[in-house]
Each structure stands twice: as structure tokens, then as C-alpha cells.
Amino acid sequence: MRCFQVFGVLSGVLLFNQLLSGYHAVGQQYDIQSSRGIEFDNRIQTRSTRPGPQWGNGGSTNPYYDGEPNPGKDLADFFKALDSAIKNSPKPQNNPPQYYQPPPQYPQYRPQPQPSYSRPVERVVTPKSNPKPPEKKLAAKPNAKAPQDWSLASTAETQLLNKVVEQAANDKLDELSKTLGNATKDKEVAKILEEGKEKIKKGEKLDADWQTRLADAVNKASTNPDTQMPAGTDSKKLSEMATQLKDTMDSNAFLKGNNQSGNNGGMSNVIFVPVLPTDDLLITPNGTIIIGTGGEGGMQSAVLSTSEVLGMPIGAGQPEPESTADFSKRVKSGVLLTNPAENSVEINYVLGNNSYSMKAGYTQTLAEGQKWIIKFNRGESFGQAQYTLEDGTYAFGTSDKGWELYKSGVSVTIDNSANDVSFFYNIDNTQEEVGPGQTKTHKSLYPIFVRFDRGDGGKEMQKKVSKASHTLQVAVDPKDGYWNLYPAGPSQAAPSALEALTGESAKTKSRLARLRGLIPQTAN
């Protein structure tokens, strides 16, 4: 910046010198004589007492300029003062001079061809397939507890009853022996009576042969004066005593579980025990029913309908087997091949190009959505069979042309006809109900799972039905007094025999009176 300041002052001095030279030239040309000019000229002359430099355009020729002023000295002084002023001048604070900045020169822009890019297509990510959600197992509705006015005899109670009945049988045999008097001294009579005691101990029934042999031995002993019966012995009384002995010994056999005719097929061994209160009812572990008579009559036994004894359907025999199969893995689609257990042999067959063999009682599941062609040999000279299988259940069976494959659905009927309460259950995973005194049938292409609550508030029971037609009766399990399902058969409850004969509701009579009325019809 200082350089520019000096340059400006120098330019001004030079301009002043040019003007002054021009003024002197004009003065010579016009020879100005005015007093003012003379004064000016004299003044110059007065001041110019020594020669000075010639300055102007090549120097002035003015004769009047011969001394002062001295431009060189003045200029030096001027520059000296200027330099001092510049040095002492305040420096600019944050205000730099604005210089002209020429715009930068760039190479000429020449557009270059750019490669063409298409926008990338967004990749759609498809989630992997998840397995089918597990089926939620629907619980069966709870059933009311089976109505009952009886109880199960404990082990201690059963042992006590055994002793009571066995002692009663021995008492009856002793009473008969006393009545026979001296006839018991006969060896044959004594032997037969001893056999009776052994039968009582073993819990055997008193058969007709024993009675016949005893009567023959007593009659033979009567021919001997030493072994005759007491005079005036009533033969009718002896017959009654023999009957009572038989009833008591039969009751003893029932209680010990040695009677094969009762406790099956819907029938039960029933014992009327005088030592128990009237209408008290106990069921022993072997299914024998004990009814108290309150001291009325003697001990008596009979084989009666279990349902009539208890006034409700009681399961006879074994209930439908419980299934432990995984309910969630039951077959609901596709093809189910079965070789029923009753075939008892292994079946060979071909599916597609693969050979298989299936043992009796086994099954094979084929996935749905495929075309399944099965081929098998019929056996003997009946040749080969070939079928295209559709969804459903197929079973190998016999025919007049050898082995055959039958398509068979499954049907189950829930029979609640003997009950006066509704029964709730599940067919597969659907809640169902059969009303009192009714039946209900269910059909499926595949085996059916029946689940139900037994009325005990415990775990559900499950049955699996694979037959083409099957009936399950709702009945009370005599082992624990809770509901169960039994294969249809003799266990189905029939109308009370007493009610059928008299037209009178059995429930209006006491249990004892009702059952006493049944004994003559069914007693042994």
C-alpha cells in the first residue's frame, strides 16, 4: 500500500512541473509586460539566485528562472515528511484493502458422456414357511358325578364280611348236624358233613350232589338203631335247613369270588346279610353286592341284574380299552392303510415302486395330495389286484377271491339310553352331548378318538375307535363308581323286572323289597 502512496505523490509532482514549464513558455511567447508580470518575474529572479536544474519538457529556457525555488530539495523534504507520516500513521485494524482479483481461469468445460445406470430393482424377501400351528386340545365338558347310594367295601370290610358269612355257613352246618342226632355217628354221614366244612373253608358252593349223597347216607344210617335220627324228626324242617345251608354256602362262595355265573354279562352276585342295616349296600372288590336286611330273614344269595340292583346301568365285564395314543398325531387326512389284528398274517404290497410288508395289527399313513396306486397278490391263483387310493381308511380282508382291500369309514354310537342325565364327551376335538335316554352316532373317514370326564374331577379318559361300526354304552364302573364306556352287550340296562310285572316304579319301593321281589325269578 505504501508503494502506491509514493507513486501517487510522484505523479502529482511531475504534473505540477509540466504546468510550470508551460507557464514560462507562454510568458516568453506573449512577452507579458504587465506590472503584475513584472512583479512575478522580479520575484522569480529575486528568489532564483543560483542556477537550478532545467526541468520541464527538456528544461526551461526562461531567462528569469535562475535560482529558487529548488524543486529537488523540496521534493526530498516532501518525501521525508511523507515517509514520516506514513510510519506514524495507525495501522488498519481488520480492514484489509480490497484488491481486484481477476476471476480464475478454468479449462473450458466440455461435457463428457456419462454411463447410463438403471435403478436397481428392490429384492422382495419372502419369509420361510412356518409349520402349521399345533392344534389346541379342547377339553371335554365335565360330567356330573354318577348318582349312587351305595359304597365300595374297603379291604377291611371285605375281610370282616368274609368271616361273618363263613361263620354263618358253619353255624348252619352245625345246626343241621344237631338235627340229625345219632345219624352223624355213621361214618358215611360224618364224612359227608366233613366235606361240607371243607367246602365252606374253601368258599365252594354246596352242589346238589352233596345234598343227595347226604340224604342217602342218613336214610341208610336210620336202619341201624345206633345211628337213627331222633324220633319225630320233621323231614320238611330238614329240607328247609338244607336250603338255608346251601344259600349261606353259596353266599360264602360269592363273597370269595368263586361263583363264575355272576359278576359278568350284566349280572352280579347278590348276598342278603341280616347283620347289616336295611338297604345298606356295599360292593366288594370282586363285584359282589352286599345288601343289609336289618335282621329280616336269613342269609340269602342270588344272581341278579346289576342295573336292577343299583337302579342304574353298571358296566359288565371290561370297559372299552383306554387309548394312550397321542391325540395331536391322529390321522385327519390322506390315506390310512390297516392290517387288522384278526388277519393274523403279514401282508405284502407295492406302493409306487416301493415294496412294503405290514404285520397284523399295524397301520401305514400316506400323505394327502398324491396319487397312490397299490398292488398286491391276492394269494393262491387269484392273481394280482391294483387300486388307486383316495383319502380314507382301507383295511385288508378276505373274500372268495383271496385277499381284498376294503375302504371303510369309522362309526361309533354313544348309548346313554339307560341314564336319566346328559353325558358330555368329545369326538376328536369337538364337544358333544347325548341327552338322557338317547343315543348319538358319529362317523369319520379315520379312527375316532372319544374323550370324556368321568365325573371325578380328574384326568380325562380317552378311547380310540377303529371299527366300521361300534357302540359304547355309558355306564358306571363298579370298581370305582365313576362313568366309563363299555362295549354294547348284556351290560345294557333293561327295565326292572319288578316294574314290568307290577307296573309299579321300582324307585317307590325300598331296595330290599324291590330285590326280594326279584329273587324268586332268578335265584339259583
Coordinates of C-alpha atoms in Angstrom, one line a residue:
M1 CA 0.0 0.0 0.0
R2 CA 2.9 2.3 0.8
C3 CA 4.3 1.9 -2.7
F4 CA 1.0 3.0 -4.2
Q5 CA 1.0 6.2 -2.0
V6 CA 4.6 7.1 -3.1
F7 CA 3.6 6.5 -6.7
G8 CA 0.7 8.9 -6.4
V9 CA 2.7 11.8 -4.9
L10 CA 5.4 11.4 -7.5
S11 CA 2.8 11.6 -10.3
G12 CA 1.5 14.8 -8.8
V13 CA 4.9 16.4 -8.7
L14 CA 5.6 15.6 -12.3
L15 CA 2.2 17.1 -13.3
F16 CA 3.0 20.2 -11.4
N17 CA 6.4 20.6 -13.2
Q18 CA 4.7 20.3 -16.6
L19 CA 2.3 23.0 -15.7
L20 CA 5.0 25.3 -14.5
S21 CA 7.1 24.8 -17.7
G22 CA 4.1 25.6 -19.8
Y23 CA 3.5 28.8 -17.9
H24 CA 7.1 30.1 -18.6
A25 CA 6.7 29.2 -22.3
V26 CA 3.6 31.2 -22.5
G27 CA 5.2 34.1 -20.9
Q28 CA 8.0 34.2 -23.4
Q29 CA 5.7 33.9 -26.3
Y30 CA 3.5 36.8 -25.4
D31 CA 6.2 38.8 -23.6
I32 CA 3.9 39.8 -20.9
Q33 CA 4.8 43.4 -19.7
S34 CA 2.2 44.0 -17.2
S35 CA 3.1 45.2 -13.8
R36 CA 1.9 42.0 -12.3
G37 CA 4.0 40.0 -14.7
I38 CA 7.0 42.2 -13.9
E39 CA 6.4 41.7 -10.3
F40 CA 6.1 38.0 -10.8
D41 CA 9.2 38.0 -12.9
N42 CA 11.1 40.0 -10.4
R43 CA 10.0 37.8 -7.7
I44 CA 11.3 34.8 -9.5
Q45 CA 14.5 36.5 -10.2
T46 CA 14.9 37.5 -6.7
R47 CA 14.4 34.1 -5.4
S48 CA 16.5 32.4 -8.1
T49 CA 20.0 33.4 -7.1
R50 CA 21.7 30.2 -8.1
P51 CA 21.3 28.1 -11.1
G52 CA 19.0 25.2 -10.8
P53 CA 18.2 22.3 -12.8
Q54 CA 16.4 22.6 -16.1
W55 CA 13.0 20.8 -15.7
G56 CA 10.0 20.7 -17.7
N57 CA 9.9 19.3 -21.2
G58 CA 13.7 19.1 -21.8
G59 CA 14.3 22.0 -19.4
S60 CA 13.1 25.6 -19.4
T61 CA 14.9 28.4 -21.4
N62 CA 13.2 31.1 -19.4
P63 CA 15.9 33.8 -18.6
Y64 CA 14.1 34.8 -15.5
Y65 CA 14.5 31.4 -13.8
D66 CA 18.0 31.4 -12.4
G67 CA 17.6 30.3 -8.7
E68 CA 14.8 29.5 -6.3
P69 CA 12.7 27.6 -5.9
N70 CA 14.8 24.3 -5.6
P71 CA 12.4 21.6 -6.6
G72 CA 14.9 18.8 -5.8
K73 CA 15.3 19.8 -2.2
D74 CA 11.7 20.4 -1.8
L75 CA 10.9 17.1 -3.2
A76 CA 13.4 15.4 -0.9
D77 CA 11.8 17.2 2.1
F78 CA 8.4 16.2 0.9
F79 CA 9.3 12.6 0.7
K80 CA 11.0 12.7 4.0
A81 CA 7.8 14.2 5.6
L82 CA 5.7 11.8 3.7
D83 CA 7.7 8.8 4.9
S84 CA 7.5 10.0 8.5
A85 CA 3.7 10.4 8.2
I86 CA 3.4 7.0 6.8
K87 CA 5.4 5.5 9.5
N88 CA 3.5 7.2 12.2
S89 CA 0.1 6.6 10.7
P90 CA -2.1 4.0 12.5
K91 CA -2.1 0.6 11.0
P92 CA -5.5 -0.5 9.7
Q93 CA -7.3 -2.9 12.0
N94 CA -9.0 -5.9 10.4
N95 CA -9.8 -3.9 7.3
P96 CA -7.6 -5.2 4.6
P97 CA -7.7 -3.4 1.3
Q98 CA -9.9 -4.8 -1.3
Y99 CA -7.8 -5.7 -4.3
Y100 CA -9.2 -6.6 -7.6
Q101 CA -8.9 -10.3 -8.1
P102 CA -9.3 -11.5 -11.6
P103 CA -11.6 -14.4 -11.9
P104 CA -9.8 -17.7 -12.0
Q105 CA -9.3 -19.2 -15.4
Y106 CA -10.5 -22.8 -15.7
P107 CA -10.1 -25.1 -18.6
Q108 CA -13.1 -24.9 -20.8
Y109 CA -15.7 -27.4 -19.6
R110 CA -16.6 -30.0 -22.2
P111 CA -19.3 -32.3 -21.0
Q112 CA -18.4 -36.0 -21.1
P113 CA -20.9 -38.7 -21.9
Q114 CA -22.0 -40.4 -18.6
P115 CA -22.7 -44.1 -18.4
S116 CA -26.4 -44.8 -18.1
Y117 CA -27.5 -46.7 -14.9
S118 CA -30.9 -48.2 -14.3
R119 CA -32.4 -48.0 -10.8
P120 CA -31.8 -51.3 -9.0
V121 CA -35.0 -53.4 -8.5
E122 CA -35.7 -53.9 -4.8
R123 CA -35.4 -57.5 -3.9
V124 CA -38.5 -58.8 -2.2
V125 CA -37.6 -61.2 0.7
T126 CA -40.2 -63.9 1.2
P127 CA -40.4 -65.3 4.8
K128 CA -39.7 -69.0 5.2
S129 CA -42.7 -71.3 5.6
N130 CA -43.6 -72.0 9.3
P131 CA -45.0 -75.3 10.4
K132 CA -48.8 -75.5 11.0
P133 CA -49.7 -74.2 14.5
P134 CA -50.3 -77.0 16.9
E135 CA -53.9 -77.9 17.4
K136 CA -55.3 -76.6 20.7
K137 CA -56.7 -79.6 22.6
L138 CA -60.3 -78.8 23.6
A139 CA -61.2 -80.2 26.9
A140 CA -64.4 -82.2 27.3
K141 CA -67.1 -80.7 29.4
P142 CA -67.2 -82.1 32.9
N143 CA -69.8 -84.7 33.7
A144 CA -71.8 -84.8 37.0
K145 CA -70.8 -87.5 39.4
A146 CA -72.7 -90.6 38.8
P147 CA -75.6 -90.7 41.2
Q148 CA -75.2 -93.5 43.7
D149 CA -76.5 -94.5 47.1
W150 CA -74.0 -97.3 47.6
S151 CA -70.4 -97.5 48.6
L152 CA -67.4 -99.6 47.8
A153 CA -66.4 -102.0 50.6
S154 CA -62.9 -101.5 51.8
T155 CA -60.4 -104.3 52.2
A156 CA -61.0 -104.5 56.0
E157 CA -64.8 -104.5 55.5
T158 CA -64.5 -107.3 52.9
Q159 CA -62.4 -109.4 55.2
L160 CA -64.9 -108.9 58.0
L161 CA -67.8 -109.9 55.7
N162 CA -65.9 -113.0 54.7
K163 CA -65.6 -114.1 58.3
V164 CA -69.2 -113.3 59.1
V165 CA -70.6 -115.3 56.1
E166 CA -68.2 -118.2 56.6
Q167 CA -69.2 -118.4 60.3
A168 CA -72.9 -118.3 59.3
A169 CA -72.3 -121.2 56.9
N170 CA -70.6 -123.2 59.6
D171 CA -73.4 -122.4 62.0
K172 CA -75.9 -123.7 59.5
L173 CA -74.0 -126.9 59.0
D174 CA -73.7 -127.4 62.8
E175 CA -77.4 -126.8 63.2
L176 CA -78.1 -129.5 60.6
S177 CA -75.7 -131.9 62.3
K178 CA -77.5 -131.5 65.6
T179 CA -80.8 -132.1 64.0
L180 CA -79.5 -135.4 62.5
G181 CA -78.7 -136.6 66.0
N182 CA -77.1 -140.1 66.2
A183 CA -77.1 -140.3 62.4
T184 CA -73.8 -138.2 62.5
K185 CA -72.2 -141.3 64.1
D186 CA -72.5 -143.1 60.9
K187 CA -69.1 -142.9 59.1
E188 CA -70.5 -142.0 55.7
V189 CA -72.7 -139.3 57.2
A190 CA -69.8 -137.9 59.2
K191 CA -67.6 -138.0 56.1
I192 CA -70.1 -136.0 54.0
L193 CA -70.6 -133.4 56.8
E194 CA -66.8 -133.0 57.0
E195 CA -66.7 -132.4 53.2
G196 CA -69.2 -129.6 53.8
K197 CA -66.9 -127.9 56.3
E198 CA -64.0 -128.1 53.8
K199 CA -66.3 -126.6 51.1
I200 CA -67.1 -123.7 53.5
K201 CA -63.4 -123.2 54.2
K202 CA -62.5 -123.1 50.5
G203 CA -65.5 -121.0 49.6
E204 CA -67.2 -123.5 47.4
K205 CA -70.8 -123.7 46.6
L206 CA -73.0 -126.5 48.0
D207 CA -73.8 -128.6 45.0
A208 CA -76.8 -130.8 44.5
D209 CA -74.7 -133.9 44.5
W210 CA -73.5 -133.3 48.1
Q211 CA -77.1 -132.9 49.3
T212 CA -78.1 -136.1 47.5
R213 CA -75.3 -138.1 49.0
L214 CA -76.0 -136.8 52.5
A215 CA -79.7 -137.7 52.2
D216 CA -78.9 -141.2 51.1
A217 CA -76.4 -141.7 53.8
V218 CA -78.8 -140.5 56.5
N219 CA -81.6 -142.8 55.3
K220 CA -79.2 -145.8 55.3
A221 CA -78.0 -144.9 58.8
S222 CA -81.6 -144.9 60.0
T223 CA -81.7 -148.7 59.6
N224 CA -79.2 -149.0 62.4
P225 CA -80.7 -148.4 65.8
D226 CA -77.4 -146.8 66.9
T227 CA -77.4 -144.3 64.1
Q228 CA -81.0 -143.4 63.8
M229 CA -82.2 -139.8 63.8
P230 CA -84.2 -138.6 66.8
A231 CA -87.8 -139.9 66.8
G232 CA -90.3 -137.4 65.3
T233 CA -87.7 -135.5 63.2
D234 CA -89.6 -133.4 60.7
S235 CA -88.4 -134.1 57.1
K236 CA -89.7 -130.8 55.9
K237 CA -87.7 -129.0 58.6
L238 CA -84.6 -130.8 57.4
S239 CA -85.3 -129.7 53.8
E240 CA -85.5 -126.1 54.9
M241 CA -82.3 -126.3 56.9
A242 CA -80.5 -127.8 53.8
T243 CA -81.8 -124.9 51.7
Q244 CA -80.6 -122.4 54.2
L245 CA -77.2 -124.1 54.4
K246 CA -77.0 -124.1 50.6
D247 CA -77.9 -120.3 50.5
T248 CA -75.3 -119.5 53.1
M249 CA -72.6 -121.6 51.4
D250 CA -73.4 -120.0 48.1
S251 CA -73.1 -116.6 49.7
N252 CA -69.8 -117.6 51.0
A253 CA -68.7 -118.7 47.6
F254 CA -70.0 -115.4 46.1
L255 CA -68.1 -113.3 48.6
K256 CA -64.9 -115.2 48.0
G257 CA -65.3 -114.7 44.2
N258 CA -65.8 -118.4 43.4
N259 CA -69.1 -118.1 41.5
Q260 CA -68.5 -117.9 37.8
S261 CA -72.1 -117.3 36.8
G262 CA -72.3 -113.9 38.5
N263 CA -70.3 -110.6 38.2
N264 CA -70.3 -110.8 34.4
G265 CA -72.6 -110.2 31.5
G266 CA -74.6 -107.5 33.3
M267 CA -75.3 -109.8 36.3
S268 CA -74.0 -109.7 39.8
N269 CA -73.7 -112.0 42.8
V270 CA -76.0 -110.5 45.4
I271 CA -75.9 -111.5 49.1
F272 CA -78.6 -110.5 51.6
V273 CA -76.9 -110.2 55.0
P274 CA -79.1 -109.9 58.1
V275 CA -76.3 -108.3 60.2
L276 CA -76.3 -105.1 58.1
P277 CA -78.8 -102.3 58.4
T278 CA -81.8 -102.4 56.0
D279 CA -81.0 -101.2 52.5
D280 CA -77.3 -100.8 53.2
L281 CA -75.4 -101.6 50.0
L282 CA -71.8 -102.5 49.6
I283 CA -69.9 -103.6 46.5
T284 CA -66.8 -105.8 47.2
P285 CA -63.7 -105.6 45.1
N286 CA -64.7 -108.7 43.2
G287 CA -68.1 -107.1 42.3
T288 CA -70.3 -109.0 44.7
I289 CA -73.1 -106.8 46.0
I290 CA -73.9 -107.0 49.7
I291 CA -77.4 -105.8 50.9
G292 CA -78.3 -105.5 54.5
T293 CA -81.7 -106.8 55.7
G294 CA -81.7 -105.4 59.2
G295 CA -82.1 -108.9 60.7
E296 CA -85.0 -109.8 58.5
G297 CA -84.8 -113.4 57.3
G298 CA -81.7 -115.5 56.9
M299 CA -78.6 -115.1 54.8
Q300 CA -79.6 -115.5 51.1
S301 CA -77.8 -115.2 47.8
A302 CA -78.9 -114.7 44.2
V303 CA -77.6 -113.7 40.8
L304 CA -79.4 -110.5 39.7
S305 CA -79.1 -107.8 37.1
T306 CA -76.6 -105.4 38.3
S307 CA -78.5 -102.4 36.8
E308 CA -81.7 -103.5 38.6
V309 CA -79.8 -103.9 41.9
L310 CA -78.3 -100.5 41.8
G311 CA -81.1 -98.7 39.9
M312 CA -78.6 -97.5 37.2
P313 CA -76.5 -99.0 34.4
I314 CA -73.5 -100.8 35.8
G315 CA -70.7 -101.8 33.4
A316 CA -70.3 -105.5 33.0
G317 CA -67.1 -107.2 32.0
Q318 CA -64.2 -105.0 30.9
P319 CA -64.7 -101.4 29.7
E320 CA -63.5 -100.3 26.3
P321 CA -59.7 -100.3 26.5
E322 CA -58.2 -96.9 27.3
S323 CA -56.0 -95.4 24.5
T324 CA -52.7 -93.8 25.2
A325 CA -52.2 -92.7 21.6
D326 CA -51.1 -89.1 21.1
F327 CA -54.2 -87.2 20.3
S328 CA -52.4 -84.5 18.3
K329 CA -50.9 -87.1 15.9
R330 CA -54.2 -88.7 15.0
V331 CA -54.8 -89.2 11.2
K332 CA -57.0 -86.4 9.8
S333 CA -56.2 -86.5 6.1
G334 CA -54.6 -88.7 3.4
V335 CA -54.8 -92.5 3.2
L336 CA -54.7 -94.9 6.2
L337 CA -53.8 -98.5 5.4
T338 CA -54.6 -101.1 8.0
N339 CA -54.0 -104.8 8.5
P340 CA -56.5 -105.7 11.3
A341 CA -55.2 -107.9 14.1
E342 CA -57.7 -110.6 13.3
N343 CA -56.0 -111.3 9.9
S344 CA -53.1 -112.8 12.0
V345 CA -50.7 -112.7 8.9
E346 CA -48.3 -110.3 7.3
I347 CA -49.5 -108.7 4.0
N348 CA -47.1 -107.8 1.2
Y349 CA -47.9 -105.0 -1.2
V350 CA -46.4 -102.3 -3.5
L351 CA -46.9 -98.6 -3.4
G352 CA -45.5 -96.8 -6.4
N353 CA -42.2 -98.6 -7.0
N354 CA -41.6 -99.5 -3.3
S355 CA -42.3 -102.8 -1.7
Y356 CA -43.8 -103.0 1.8
S357 CA -45.0 -105.6 4.2
M358 CA -47.4 -105.0 7.1
K359 CA -47.8 -107.1 10.2
A360 CA -51.3 -107.8 11.6
G361 CA -52.4 -105.0 13.9
Y362 CA -50.3 -102.4 12.2
T363 CA -51.1 -99.3 10.0
Q364 CA -49.4 -97.1 7.5
T365 CA -50.3 -93.4 6.7
L366 CA -49.9 -91.9 3.3
A367 CA -49.8 -88.2 2.8
E368 CA -52.7 -86.4 1.0
G369 CA -52.3 -84.6 -2.3
Q370 CA -50.6 -87.5 -4.0
K371 CA -51.8 -90.2 -6.3
W372 CA -51.3 -93.5 -4.6
I373 CA -51.5 -96.8 -6.5
I374 CA -51.4 -100.0 -4.6
K375 CA -50.7 -103.5 -5.9
F376 CA -50.8 -106.8 -4.0
N377 CA -51.1 -110.5 -4.7
R378 CA -54.5 -112.0 -3.7
G379 CA -52.9 -115.3 -2.8
E380 CA -53.2 -118.8 -4.4
S381 CA -54.1 -118.5 -8.0
F382 CA -56.3 -115.4 -7.8
G383 CA -53.7 -113.2 -9.4
Q384 CA -52.8 -109.6 -8.6
A385 CA -55.0 -106.6 -7.5
Q386 CA -54.4 -103.0 -8.3
Y387 CA -56.3 -99.9 -6.9
T388 CA -55.9 -96.2 -6.9
L389 CA -56.4 -95.0 -3.4
E390 CA -58.5 -91.9 -2.4
D391 CA -58.4 -90.3 1.0
G392 CA -59.9 -92.5 3.7
T393 CA -59.2 -95.7 5.6
Y394 CA -58.5 -99.0 3.9
A395 CA -58.3 -102.5 5.5
F396 CA -57.0 -105.7 4.2
G397 CA -59.6 -108.5 4.4
T398 CA -60.5 -111.8 2.9
S399 CA -63.0 -112.6 0.1
D400 CA -64.0 -115.6 -2.0
K401 CA -61.3 -114.4 -4.4
G402 CA -58.4 -114.2 -1.9
W403 CA -57.2 -111.1 -0.2
E404 CA -59.1 -107.9 -0.8
L405 CA -58.7 -104.2 0.2
Y406 CA -61.8 -102.6 1.6
K407 CA -62.5 -98.9 2.1
S408 CA -64.2 -98.5 5.4
G409 CA -65.1 -95.5 7.4
V410 CA -65.4 -95.5 11.2
S411 CA -68.7 -95.2 13.1
V412 CA -69.3 -95.0 16.8
T413 CA -72.6 -94.7 18.7
I414 CA -72.6 -93.3 22.3
D415 CA -75.5 -95.0 24.1
N416 CA -76.9 -93.1 27.0
S417 CA -80.4 -94.8 26.9
A418 CA -80.1 -96.2 30.4
N419 CA -79.4 -92.9 32.2
D420 CA -81.6 -90.0 33.2
V421 CA -78.7 -87.4 33.0
S422 CA -76.9 -86.0 30.0
F423 CA -73.4 -87.2 29.1
F424 CA -70.8 -84.9 27.8
Y425 CA -67.8 -86.0 25.7
N426 CA -65.5 -85.0 22.8
I427 CA -65.4 -86.6 19.4
D428 CA -61.8 -85.9 18.2
N429 CA -61.7 -82.2 19.1
T430 CA -65.4 -81.3 19.1
Q431 CA -67.5 -81.1 22.2
E432 CA -70.6 -83.3 22.0
E433 CA -73.6 -84.1 24.3
V434 CA -76.0 -87.0 24.3
G435 CA -79.2 -86.4 26.3
P436 CA -80.8 -88.7 28.9
G437 CA -82.3 -91.8 27.4
Q438 CA -80.8 -91.1 24.0
T439 CA -78.1 -92.3 21.6
K440 CA -75.9 -90.4 19.2
T441 CA -73.8 -91.7 16.2
H442 CA -70.6 -90.2 14.8
K443 CA -68.9 -91.1 11.5
S444 CA -65.5 -90.3 10.1
L445 CA -63.1 -91.4 7.4
Y446 CA -60.5 -92.1 10.0
P447 CA -60.3 -93.6 13.6
I448 CA -62.3 -91.6 16.1
F449 CA -61.0 -90.5 19.5
V450 CA -63.6 -90.3 22.3
R451 CA -62.6 -88.3 25.3
F452 CA -64.7 -87.7 28.4
D453 CA -64.7 -86.6 32.0
R454 CA -65.5 -89.5 34.4
G455 CA -67.2 -87.2 36.9
D456 CA -64.4 -87.5 39.4
G457 CA -62.8 -84.2 38.6
G458 CA -59.6 -86.0 37.5
K459 CA -57.9 -86.6 34.2
E460 CA -59.9 -87.2 31.1
M461 CA -60.2 -90.8 29.7
Q462 CA -59.6 -91.5 26.1
K463 CA -60.9 -94.3 23.8
K464 CA -59.9 -95.0 20.2
V465 CA -62.5 -96.5 17.9
S466 CA -61.2 -98.0 14.6
K467 CA -64.2 -100.3 13.8
A468 CA -66.6 -99.6 11.0
S469 CA -69.5 -99.8 13.5
H470 CA -69.2 -99.8 17.2
T471 CA -71.5 -98.9 20.2
L472 CA -70.3 -97.7 23.5
Q473 CA -72.6 -97.7 26.5
V474 CA -72.4 -95.0 29.2
A475 CA -72.3 -96.9 32.5
V476 CA -70.9 -96.8 36.0
D477 CA -67.6 -98.6 36.6
P478 CA -68.3 -100.9 39.6
K479 CA -64.7 -100.7 40.6
D480 CA -64.7 -97.0 41.5
G481 CA -68.2 -95.7 40.9
Y482 CA -67.4 -93.3 38.1
W483 CA -68.5 -93.1 34.5
N484 CA -66.9 -95.3 31.8
L485 CA -67.7 -96.6 28.4
Y486 CA -68.5 -100.3 27.8
P487 CA -68.9 -102.2 24.6
A488 CA -72.6 -102.8 23.9
G489 CA -73.9 -106.1 25.1
P490 CA -75.6 -107.7 28.0
S491 CA -74.5 -104.9 30.2
Q492 CA -77.2 -102.6 28.8
A493 CA -79.8 -101.9 31.4
A494 CA -83.2 -103.4 30.9
P495 CA -86.5 -102.2 32.5
S496 CA -86.8 -103.5 36.0
A497 CA -88.4 -107.0 36.1
L498 CA -90.4 -105.9 39.1
E499 CA -91.6 -102.8 37.3
A500 CA -92.5 -104.9 34.2
L501 CA -94.6 -107.3 36.3
T502 CA -96.4 -104.9 38.6
G503 CA -96.4 -101.6 36.6
E504 CA -95.0 -100.0 39.8
S505 CA -91.9 -97.9 39.7
A506 CA -89.1 -99.7 41.4
K507 CA -87.9 -96.4 42.9
T508 CA -91.0 -96.1 45.0
K509 CA -90.1 -99.3 46.9
S510 CA -87.2 -99.8 49.2
R511 CA -84.2 -101.5 47.7
L512 CA -84.7 -104.6 49.9
A513 CA -88.4 -105.0 49.0
R514 CA -87.6 -104.5 45.3
L515 CA -84.8 -107.0 45.2
R516 CA -86.6 -109.6 47.4
G517 CA -89.3 -109.5 44.7
L518 CA -86.7 -110.4 42.0
I519 CA -85.1 -113.3 43.8
P520 CA -87.7 -116.0 43.0
Q521 CA -87.3 -115.3 39.3
T522 CA -83.5 -115.5 39.2
A523 CA -82.3 -117.4 42.3
N524 CA -80.1 -120.4 41.8

